[in-house]
Amino acid sequence: MVGLAAIVELFGGNAGTEELEAFYPIRPDCLADIPKTRFRPRVGKTLSARRWHAAFSEDGHLDIEKVLRRIQRGGIHPSIKGFVWEFLLGCFDPNSTFDDRNQLREQRRERYAMWKTECQNMVPVIGSGKYITRPIITDDGQPIEGEDCHVTSAVSDNKKVAHWMLFLHQIGLDVFRTDRALVFYEDEANQAKLWDILAIYSWVDDDIGYVQGMNDICSPMVILLENEADAFWCFEHAMRRLRENFRCSTSSIGVQSQLGILSQVIKTVDPKLHQHLEDLDGGEYLFAFRMLMVLFRREFSFVDALYLWEVMWAMEYNPNIFSLYEQPDAAVDSNSTQTLHAKELKRYGKFQRKNLQNGHTDKNCALSVFLVASVLETKNRQILKDAKGLDDVVTILGEITGNLDAKKACQNALKIQDKYLKKAKKS
């Protein structure tokens, strides 16, 4: 979204509001409606392009410890954000070389192209630079006349294809509403790129398929990574840690396990608040559903949400993440501290390191749970005083939109984690 000369000029330099606006320009008619952005890249704290490139050895090995330390202090400069995310999300191994990663990137691009062609053969609008917002087949799998997507034959005999096609227009409706304040999505081709990725992902991962909210997770990847296949794989790796949040049925919601952990955390660190929420019939913490589902995308500005995500991923970082994804049978036990020395522990993020040191290995006990807990703690007095019902709790929590400092929220989340682990250990 910014020219190469502008990016080069900004490398390592002092950054402010104008710089962020250059990377993520807002439509003028939306300026008054978006939450205030608090994040600013800061020299000496934010991971700059210069620091990022200096973290690689001559053949491409990445000093992940240095990178994590910098991100946890001040986030990532917009010019390199997408490339750093690929490492934080486990797309690449820090111990790999430039050649290793180039080879893997090409293999993944080829695999994505194969899936895209497969989907295109069924619904030719995919890859055309356009997307659909109206149903293309009936509930019983018959093509709908007049829809310009060239579905010419019934698909009722193939449940996977029919189920996939039934959701394509819903993906389109969500894409149309995604990050509408950004100039980037004034271009239909960019919206179509987001739609293509979500459509293809829902075809590949037919166990989960598409669920509303995935568009909010995928959108930043489309903006940060120009190559569509690279953006797909970045999103796919983000979904590996988030996909269970989107697994919903008639009897359960995907984030139920995390809501259960949240309840346990608040009950441990603030029993008075937990009891009050129980009395209001809010002990299941369903009011926190959205925060966990889309990782606070609605509570922060676009820029602040990205900052929050990367700091979270850096704090949760596990140096074995690539092996766990690519070679799960050969991967080491990432939850064991028996063979980990102090030097090795430094390659983990702060949050993950603390969990390992305390033998706390519940995968549902994510940093996002403690972030919600930190939000509840900031609103503790108001909830105890003014909340007479769950609607009041929702209203009070709604007030945080645009008024929450992501950095402070992360710091408070770590404090709550520390308090929780200590109390849990004693009990």
GROMACS .gro file of C-alpha atoms in nm:
model
  427
    1MET     CA    1   0.000   0.000   0.000
    2VAL     CA    2   0.306   0.224   0.014
    3GLY     CA    3   0.575   0.261  -0.252
    4LEU     CA    4   0.910   0.088  -0.212
    5ALA     CA    5   1.093   0.421  -0.184
    6ALA     CA    6   0.864   0.527   0.099
    7ILE     CA    7   0.918   0.197   0.281
    8VAL     CA    8   1.295   0.224   0.250
    9GLU     CA    9   1.280   0.579   0.383
   10LEU     CA   10   1.078   0.463   0.683
   11PHE     CA   11   1.308   0.170   0.778
   12GLY     CA   12   1.432   0.223   1.129
   13GLY     CA   13   1.306   0.580   1.138
   14ASN     CA   14   1.083   0.758   1.386
   15ALA     CA   15   0.723   0.672   1.312
   16GLY     CA   16   0.398   0.844   1.398
   17THR     CA   17   0.041   0.884   1.293
   18GLU     CA   18   0.124   0.988   0.937
   19GLU     CA   19   0.332   0.675   0.882
   20LEU     CA   20   0.056   0.441   1.000
   21GLU     CA   21  -0.194   0.624   0.782
   22ALA     CA   22   0.037   0.564   0.487
   23PHE     CA   23   0.031   0.189   0.544
   24TYR     CA   24  -0.335   0.154   0.644
   25PRO     CA   25  -0.518   0.458   0.500
   26ILE     CA   26  -0.872   0.518   0.629
   27ARG     CA   27  -1.156   0.636   0.410
   28PRO     CA   28  -1.221   1.005   0.492
   29ASP     CA   29  -1.591   0.942   0.551
   30CYS     CA   30  -1.506   0.679   0.818
   31LEU     CA   31  -1.250   0.873   1.022
   32ALA     CA   32  -1.502   0.983   1.285
   33ASP     CA   33  -1.641   0.632   1.337
   34ILE     CA   34  -1.330   0.421   1.401
   35PRO     CA   35  -1.174   0.358   1.744
   36LYS     CA   36  -0.875   0.571   1.837
   37THR     CA   37  -0.537   0.416   1.751
   38ARG     CA   38  -0.290   0.415   2.038
   39PHE     CA   39  -0.002   0.213   1.892
   40ARG     CA   40   0.296   0.406   1.754
   41PRO     CA   41   0.617   0.244   1.629
   42ARG     CA   42   0.896   0.358   1.862
   43VAL     CA   43   1.269   0.369   1.791
   44GLY     CA   44   1.457   0.135   2.023
   45LYS     CA   45   1.146  -0.065   2.114
   46THR     CA   46   0.956  -0.161   1.799
   47LEU     CA   47   1.109  -0.433   1.578
   48SER     CA   48   1.233  -0.225   1.282
   49ALA     CA   49   1.325  -0.348   0.936
   50ARG     CA   50   1.693  -0.291   1.017
   51ARG     CA   51   1.674  -0.499   1.337
   52TRP     CA   52   1.476  -0.767   1.155
   53HIS     CA   53   1.731  -0.808   0.876
   54ALA     CA   54   2.018  -0.801   1.126
   55ALA     CA   55   1.860  -1.095   1.313
   56PHE     CA   56   1.939  -1.331   1.023
   57SER     CA   57   2.271  -1.509   0.976
   58GLU     CA   58   2.437  -1.508   0.636
   59ASP     CA   59   2.258  -1.826   0.526
   60GLY     CA   60   1.923  -1.726   0.679
   61HIS     CA   61   1.904  -1.866   1.034
   62LEU     CA   62   1.691  -1.635   1.250
   63ASP     CA   63   1.783  -1.532   1.604
   64ILE     CA   64   1.426  -1.571   1.730
   65GLU     CA   65   1.517  -1.477   2.087
   66LYS     CA   66   1.619  -1.124   1.984
   67VAL     CA   67   1.312  -1.087   1.765
   68LEU     CA   68   1.071  -1.198   2.038
   69ARG     CA   69   1.229  -0.965   2.290
   70ARG     CA   70   1.184  -0.668   2.058
   71ILE     CA   71   0.825  -0.754   1.962
   72GLN     CA   72   0.724  -0.799   2.325
   73ARG     CA   73   0.863  -0.453   2.398
   74GLY     CA   74   0.710  -0.258   2.113
   75GLY     CA   75   0.544  -0.460   1.837
   76ILE     CA   76   0.650  -0.478   1.471
   77HIS     CA   77   0.707  -0.203   1.217
   78PRO     CA   78   0.433  -0.208   0.948
   79SER     CA   79   0.684  -0.253   0.663
   80ILE     CA   80   0.785  -0.603   0.780
   81LYS     CA   81   0.480  -0.712   0.977
   82GLY     CA   82   0.358  -0.981   0.735
   83PHE     CA   83   0.700  -1.147   0.705
   84VAL     CA   84   0.748  -1.159   1.082
   85TRP     CA   85   0.399  -1.301   1.133
   86GLU     CA   86   0.493  -1.596   0.914
   87PHE     CA   87   0.752  -1.695   1.175
   88LEU     CA   88   0.536  -1.618   1.478
   89LEU     CA   89   0.258  -1.838   1.341
   90GLY     CA   90   0.488  -2.128   1.257
   91CYS     CA   91   0.489  -2.102   0.877
   92PHE     CA   92   0.869  -2.118   0.888
   93ASP     CA   93   1.135  -2.258   1.117
   94PRO     CA   94   1.381  -1.998   1.255
   95ASN     CA   95   1.654  -2.263   1.217
   96SER     CA   96   1.592  -2.294   0.842
   97THR     CA   97   1.798  -2.122   0.571
   98PHE     CA   98   1.688  -1.876   0.304
   99ASP     CA   99   1.702  -2.162   0.050
  100ASP     CA  100   1.493  -2.390   0.273
  101ARG     CA  101   1.222  -2.129   0.306
  102ASN     CA  102   1.219  -2.036  -0.062
  103GLN     CA  103   1.174  -2.401  -0.150
  104LEU     CA  104   0.893  -2.447   0.104
  105ARG     CA  105   0.724  -2.125  -0.008
  106GLU     CA  106   0.723  -2.244  -0.370
  107GLN     CA  107   0.581  -2.583  -0.269
  108ARG     CA  108   0.303  -2.415  -0.076
  109ARG     CA  109   0.224  -2.177  -0.362
  110GLU     CA  110   0.194  -2.474  -0.597
  111ARG     CA  111  -0.036  -2.657  -0.354
  112TYR     CA  112  -0.255  -2.348  -0.318
  113ALA     CA  113  -0.269  -2.306  -0.696
  114MET     CA  114  -0.383  -2.669  -0.725
  115TRP     CA  115  -0.663  -2.617  -0.471
  116LYS     CA  116  -0.763  -2.291  -0.638
  117THR     CA  117  -0.788  -2.460  -0.977
  118GLU     CA  118  -0.997  -2.738  -0.822
  119CYS     CA  119  -1.238  -2.481  -0.673
  120GLN     CA  120  -1.238  -2.275  -0.994
  121ASN     CA  121  -1.350  -2.576  -1.194
  122MET     CA  122  -1.659  -2.598  -0.972
  123VAL     CA  123  -1.724  -2.222  -0.934
  124PRO     CA  124  -1.544  -2.023  -1.209
  125VAL     CA  125  -1.595  -1.684  -1.038
  126ILE     CA  126  -1.313  -1.786  -0.801
  127GLY     CA  127  -0.994  -1.615  -0.919
  128SER     CA  128  -1.185  -1.376  -1.148
  129GLY     CA  129  -1.136  -1.067  -0.933
  130LYS     CA  130  -1.503  -1.074  -0.837
  131TYR     CA  131  -1.704  -1.248  -0.566
  132ILE     CA  132  -2.063  -1.349  -0.497
  133THR     CA  133  -2.313  -1.234  -0.235
  134ARG     CA  134  -2.619  -1.430  -0.351
  135PRO     CA  135  -2.684  -1.807  -0.329
  136ILE     CA  136  -2.571  -2.004  -0.633
  137ILE     CA  137  -2.752  -2.332  -0.553
  138THR     CA  138  -3.074  -2.422  -0.375
  139ASP     CA  139  -3.078  -2.612  -0.045
  140ASP     CA  140  -3.124  -2.936  -0.239
  141GLY     CA  141  -2.822  -2.868  -0.461
  142GLN     CA  142  -2.986  -2.735  -0.779
  143PRO     CA  143  -2.821  -2.441  -0.968
  144ILE     CA  144  -3.005  -2.112  -0.931
  145GLU     CA  145  -3.087  -1.963  -1.270
  146GLY     CA  146  -2.957  -1.617  -1.347
  147GLU     CA  147  -2.656  -1.636  -1.116
  148ASP     CA  148  -2.346  -1.565  -1.324
  149CYS     CA  149  -2.122  -1.827  -1.169
  150HIS     CA  150  -2.164  -2.104  -1.429
  151VAL     CA  151  -2.280  -2.376  -1.191
  152THR     CA  152  -2.455  -2.569  -1.465
  153SER     CA  153  -2.534  -2.905  -1.304
  154ALA     CA  154  -2.687  -3.028  -0.982
  155VAL     CA  155  -2.450  -3.114  -0.697
  156SER     CA  156  -2.704  -3.285  -0.470
  157ASP     CA  157  -2.523  -3.618  -0.506
  158ASN     CA  158  -2.204  -3.474  -0.354
  159LYS     CA  159  -2.264  -3.353   0.003
  160LYS     CA  160  -1.920  -3.194   0.042
  161VAL     CA  161  -1.956  -2.985  -0.276
  162ALA     CA  162  -2.315  -2.887  -0.199
  163HIS     CA  163  -2.235  -2.785   0.159
  164TRP     CA  164  -1.938  -2.578   0.038
  165MET     CA  165  -2.137  -2.401  -0.236
  166LEU     CA  166  -2.420  -2.317   0.002
  167PHE     CA  167  -2.184  -2.106   0.214
  168LEU     CA  168  -2.000  -1.919  -0.063
  169HIS     CA  169  -2.249  -1.631  -0.076
  170GLN     CA  170  -2.237  -1.596   0.305
  171ILE     CA  171  -1.859  -1.559   0.281
  172GLY     CA  172  -1.920  -1.288   0.020
  173LEU     CA  173  -2.165  -1.102   0.245
  174ASP     CA  174  -1.911  -1.107   0.528
  175VAL     CA  175  -1.629  -0.998   0.295
  176PHE     CA  176  -1.839  -0.700   0.183
  177ARG     CA  177  -1.863  -0.590   0.550
  178THR     CA  178  -1.500  -0.657   0.642
  179ASP     CA  179  -1.281  -0.359   0.737
  180ARG     CA  180  -1.493  -0.126   0.527
  181ALA     CA  181  -1.321   0.179   0.677
  182LEU     CA  182  -0.994   0.087   0.503
  183VAL     CA  183  -0.916   0.231   0.160
  184PHE     CA  184  -0.766  -0.108   0.071
  185TYR     CA  185  -1.112  -0.267   0.046
  186GLU     CA  186  -1.253   0.002  -0.181
  187ASP     CA  187  -1.092  -0.208  -0.455
  188GLU     CA  188  -1.318  -0.503  -0.543
  189ALA     CA  189  -1.012  -0.704  -0.647
  190ASN     CA  190  -0.887  -0.693  -0.287
  191GLN     CA  191  -1.226  -0.801  -0.157
  192ALA     CA  192  -1.224  -1.083  -0.411
  193LYS     CA  193  -0.879  -1.190  -0.292
  194LEU     CA  194  -1.013  -1.220   0.064
  195TRP     CA  195  -1.316  -1.411  -0.064
  196ASP     CA  196  -1.100  -1.649  -0.269
  197ILE     CA  197  -0.883  -1.736   0.032
  198LEU     CA  198  -1.180  -1.795   0.262
  199ALA     CA  199  -1.365  -1.996  -0.004
  200ILE     CA  200  -1.062  -2.216  -0.072
  201TYR     CA  201  -0.989  -2.259   0.299
  202SER     CA  202  -1.347  -2.371   0.362
  203TRP     CA  203  -1.308  -2.627   0.081
  204VAL     CA  204  -0.977  -2.761   0.215
  205ASP     CA  205  -1.082  -2.767   0.582
  206ASP     CA  206  -1.432  -2.905   0.529
  207ASP     CA  207  -1.443  -3.033   0.889
  208ILE     CA  208  -1.476  -2.673   1.014
  209GLY     CA  209  -1.566  -2.505   0.687
  210TYR     CA  210  -1.642  -2.135   0.704
  211VAL     CA  211  -1.773  -1.960   1.016
  212GLN     CA  212  -1.843  -1.590   1.051
  213GLY     CA  213  -1.544  -1.422   1.215
  214MET     CA  214  -1.285  -1.599   1.002
  215ASN     CA  215  -1.304  -1.296   0.771
  216ASP     CA  216  -1.181  -1.076   1.058
  217ILE     CA  217  -0.884  -1.307   1.117
  218CYS     CA  218  -0.794  -1.339   0.748
  219SER     CA  219  -0.829  -0.975   0.643
  220PRO     CA  220  -0.498  -0.850   0.792
  221MET     CA  221  -0.306  -1.132   0.619
  222VAL     CA  222  -0.449  -1.024   0.283
  223ILE     CA  223  -0.340  -0.666   0.349
  224LEU     CA  224   0.007  -0.751   0.482
  225LEU     CA  225   0.113  -1.018   0.231
  226GLU     CA  226   0.082  -0.926  -0.134
  227ASN     CA  227   0.104  -1.282  -0.267
  228GLU     CA  228  -0.235  -1.451  -0.232
  229ALA     CA  229  -0.090  -1.797  -0.163
  230ASP     CA  230   0.138  -1.658   0.110
  231ALA     CA  231  -0.160  -1.480   0.269
  232PHE     CA  232  -0.357  -1.807   0.256
  233TRP     CA  233  -0.085  -2.003   0.435
  234CYS     CA  234  -0.042  -1.732   0.698
  235PHE     CA  235  -0.418  -1.748   0.763
  236GLU     CA  236  -0.413  -2.128   0.758
  237HIS     CA  237  -0.143  -2.133   1.026
  238ALA     CA  238  -0.334  -1.878   1.236
  239MET     CA  239  -0.636  -2.107   1.210
  240ARG     CA  240  -0.436  -2.403   1.337
  241ARG     CA  241  -0.434  -2.235   1.677
  242LEU     CA  242  -0.782  -2.083   1.642
  243ARG     CA  243  -0.988  -2.337   1.446
  244GLU     CA  244  -1.141  -2.504   1.752
  245ASN     CA  245  -1.283  -2.162   1.848
  246PHE     CA  246  -1.495  -2.187   1.533
  247ARG     CA  247  -1.619  -2.542   1.585
  248CYS     CA  248  -1.985  -2.489   1.671
  249SER     CA  249  -2.277  -2.729   1.698
  250THR     CA  250  -2.635  -2.717   1.823
  251SER     CA  251  -2.515  -2.811   2.171
  252SER     CA  252  -2.183  -2.626   2.206
  253ILE     CA  253  -1.981  -2.326   2.089
  254GLY     CA  254  -1.618  -2.340   1.987
  255VAL     CA  255  -1.481  -2.115   2.258
  256GLN     CA  256  -1.662  -2.301   2.536
  257SER     CA  257  -1.341  -2.458   2.667
  258GLN     CA  258  -1.173  -2.117   2.687
  259LEU     CA  259  -1.479  -1.967   2.854
  260GLY     CA  260  -1.452  -2.245   3.112
  261ILE     CA  261  -1.087  -2.155   3.174
  262LEU     CA  262  -1.184  -1.786   3.201
  263SER     CA  263  -1.442  -1.874   3.465
  264GLN     CA  264  -1.179  -2.071   3.655
  265VAL     CA  265  -0.927  -1.785   3.633
  266ILE     CA  266  -1.169  -1.518   3.763
  267LYS     CA  267  -1.294  -1.752   4.036
  268THR     CA  268  -0.931  -1.795   4.148
  269VAL     CA  269  -0.802  -1.436   4.123
  270ASP     CA  270  -1.123  -1.243   4.197
  271PRO     CA  271  -1.380  -1.468   4.370
  272LYS     CA  272  -1.604  -1.171   4.460
  273LEU     CA  273  -1.642  -1.068   4.094
  274HIS     CA  274  -1.697  -1.430   3.988
  275GLN     CA  275  -1.971  -1.476   4.248
  276HIS     CA  276  -2.141  -1.155   4.133
  277LEU     CA  277  -2.138  -1.279   3.772
  278GLU     CA  278  -2.274  -1.616   3.892
  279ASP     CA  279  -2.557  -1.435   4.070
  280LEU     CA  280  -2.637  -1.254   3.744
  281ASP     CA  281  -2.651  -1.589   3.561
  282GLY     CA  282  -2.327  -1.502   3.383
  283GLY     CA  283  -2.106  -1.774   3.528
  284GLU     CA  284  -2.060  -1.926   3.183
  285TYR     CA  285  -1.903  -1.597   3.066
  286LEU     CA  286  -2.083  -1.603   2.730
  287PHE     CA  287  -2.053  -1.223   2.719
  288ALA     CA  288  -1.681  -1.278   2.638
  289PHE     CA  289  -1.761  -1.497   2.335
  290ARG     CA  290  -1.678  -1.236   2.070
  291MET     CA  291  -1.352  -1.122   2.229
  292LEU     CA  292  -1.213  -1.475   2.223
  293MET     CA  293  -1.364  -1.570   1.887
  294VAL     CA  294  -1.201  -1.294   1.681
  295LEU     CA  295  -0.923  -1.190   1.920
  296PHE     CA  296  -1.051  -0.843   2.010
  297ARG     CA  297  -1.086  -0.725   1.648
  298ARG     CA  298  -1.401  -0.528   1.737
  299GLU     CA  299  -1.265  -0.377   2.058
  300PHE     CA  300  -0.956  -0.215   1.901
  301SER     CA  301  -0.874  -0.009   1.595
  302PHE     CA  302  -0.730  -0.207   1.304
  303VAL     CA  303  -0.373  -0.101   1.389
  304ASP     CA  304  -0.407  -0.172   1.762
  305ALA     CA  305  -0.562  -0.515   1.694
  306LEU     CA  306  -0.262  -0.609   1.479
  307TYR     CA  307  -0.025  -0.487   1.751
  308LEU     CA  308  -0.215  -0.688   2.012
  309TRP     CA  309  -0.204  -1.005   1.799
  310GLU     CA  310   0.169  -0.994   1.733
  311VAL     CA  311   0.252  -0.923   2.097
  312MET     CA  312   0.025  -1.213   2.199
  313TRP     CA  313   0.183  -1.449   1.946
  314ALA     CA  314   0.532  -1.343   2.054
  315MET     CA  315   0.444  -1.403   2.420
  316GLU     CA  316   0.290  -1.742   2.336
  317TYR     CA  317   0.572  -1.841   2.101
  318ASN     CA  318   0.694  -2.201   2.111
  319PRO     CA  319   1.022  -2.261   1.919
  320ASN     CA  320   0.895  -2.608   1.826
  321ILE     CA  321   0.581  -2.476   1.658
  322PHE     CA  322   0.705  -2.543   1.303
  323SER     CA  323   0.798  -2.904   1.385
  324LEU     CA  324   0.469  -2.956   1.568
  325TYR     CA  325   0.281  -2.850   1.255
  326GLU     CA  326   0.498  -3.004   0.983
  327GLN     CA  327   0.623  -3.321   1.156
  328PRO     CA  328   0.393  -3.388   1.454
  329ASP     CA  329   0.517  -3.747   1.499
  330ALA     CA  330   0.883  -3.643   1.510
  331ALA     CA  331   0.836  -3.325   1.715
  332VAL     CA  332   0.971  -3.303   2.068
  333ASP     CA  333   0.737  -3.273   2.363
  334SER     CA  334   0.687  -2.896   2.370
  335ASN     CA  335   0.524  -2.915   2.714
  336SER     CA  336   0.819  -3.076   2.888
  337THR     CA  337   1.070  -2.870   3.084
  338GLN     CA  338   1.279  -3.167   3.194
  339THR     CA  339   1.545  -3.114   2.926
  340LEU     CA  340   1.508  -2.740   2.883
  341HIS     CA  341   1.791  -2.523   3.011
  342ALA     CA  342   1.761  -2.152   3.090
  343LYS     CA  343   1.907  -2.061   2.749
  344GLU     CA  344   1.651  -2.275   2.568
  345LEU     CA  345   1.365  -2.131   2.772
  346LYS     CA  346   1.456  -1.783   2.646
  347ARG     CA  347   1.349  -1.893   2.297
  348TYR     CA  348   0.992  -1.921   2.428
  349GLY     CA  349   0.762  -1.621   2.468
  350LYS     CA  350   0.708  -1.478   2.817
  351PHE     CA  351   0.361  -1.629   2.859
  352GLN     CA  352   0.457  -1.975   2.732
  353ARG     CA  353   0.778  -1.975   2.935
  354LYS     CA  354   0.587  -1.901   3.255
  355ASN     CA  355   0.343  -2.184   3.181
  356LEU     CA  356   0.627  -2.429   3.122
  357GLN     CA  357   0.806  -2.329   3.440
  358ASN     CA  358   0.487  -2.393   3.638
  359GLY     CA  359   0.396  -2.716   3.459
  360HIS     CA  360   0.077  -2.560   3.323
  361THR     CA  361   0.011  -2.717   2.982
  362ASP     CA  362  -0.362  -2.674   2.910
  363LYS     CA  363  -0.375  -2.561   2.545
  364ASN     CA  364  -0.706  -2.382   2.609
  365CYS     CA  365  -0.534  -2.161   2.865
  366ALA     CA  366  -0.433  -1.906   2.600
  367LEU     CA  367  -0.313  -1.552   2.662
  368SER     CA  368  -0.640  -1.425   2.514
  369VAL     CA  369  -0.822  -1.576   2.815
  370PHE     CA  370  -0.606  -1.370   3.052
  371LEU     CA  371  -0.659  -1.063   2.834
  372VAL     CA  372  -1.035  -1.097   2.884
  373ALA     CA  373  -0.968  -1.144   3.255
  374SER     CA  374  -0.763  -0.822   3.257
  375VAL     CA  375  -1.052  -0.637   3.089
  376LEU     CA  376  -1.293  -0.769   3.352
  377GLU     CA  377  -1.055  -0.659   3.626
  378THR     CA  378  -1.037  -0.304   3.488
  379LYS     CA  379  -1.417  -0.294   3.502
  380ASN     CA  380  -1.439  -0.475   3.837
  381ARG     CA  381  -1.580  -0.190   4.046
  382GLN     CA  382  -1.829  -0.081   3.783
  383ILE     CA  383  -1.960  -0.434   3.730
  384LEU     CA  384  -1.996  -0.495   4.104
  385LYS     CA  385  -2.171  -0.161   4.156
  386ASP     CA  386  -2.384  -0.111   3.845
  387ALA     CA  387  -2.446  -0.452   3.683
  388LYS     CA  388  -2.792  -0.574   3.783
  389GLY     CA  389  -2.818  -0.814   3.490
  390LEU     CA  390  -2.616  -0.959   3.203
  391ASP     CA  391  -2.725  -0.679   2.970
  392ASP     CA  392  -2.553  -0.436   3.206
  393VAL     CA  393  -2.232  -0.642   3.194
  394VAL     CA  394  -2.240  -0.637   2.813
  395THR     CA  395  -2.298  -0.260   2.813
  396ILE     CA  396  -2.012  -0.197   3.057
  397LEU     CA  397  -1.771  -0.414   2.854
  398GLY     CA  398  -1.886  -0.239   2.537
  399GLU     CA  399  -1.743   0.082   2.675
  400ILE     CA  400  -1.389  -0.049   2.631
  401THR     CA  401  -1.407  -0.020   2.251
  402GLY     CA  402  -1.147   0.236   2.152
  403ASN     CA  403  -1.061   0.305   2.516
  404LEU     CA  404  -0.833   0.010   2.587
  405ASP     CA  405  -0.454   0.027   2.572
  406ALA     CA  406  -0.330  -0.296   2.412
  407LYS     CA  407   0.013  -0.280   2.576
  408LYS     CA  408  -0.129  -0.225   2.924
  409ALA     CA  409  -0.386  -0.499   2.864
  410CYS     CA  410  -0.106  -0.746   2.783
  411GLN     CA  411   0.097  -0.639   3.087
  412ASN     CA  412  -0.208  -0.682   3.312
  413ALA     CA  413  -0.282  -1.020   3.152
  414LEU     CA  414   0.067  -1.142   3.244
  415LYS     CA  415   0.018  -1.021   3.603
  416ILE     CA  416  -0.312  -1.208   3.625
  417GLN     CA  417  -0.146  -1.519   3.479
  418ASP     CA  418   0.124  -1.497   3.746
  419LYS     CA  419  -0.134  -1.454   4.023
  420TYR     CA  420  -0.345  -1.741   3.887
  421LEU     CA  421  -0.052  -1.983   3.856
  422LYS     CA  422   0.067  -1.908   4.210
  423LYS     CA  423  -0.279  -1.960   4.360
  424ALA     CA  424  -0.343  -2.270   4.148
  425LYS     CA  425  -0.010  -2.415   4.262
  426LYS     CA  426  -0.098  -2.363   4.632
  427SER     CA  427  -0.434  -2.532   4.589
   0.00000   0.00000   0.00000
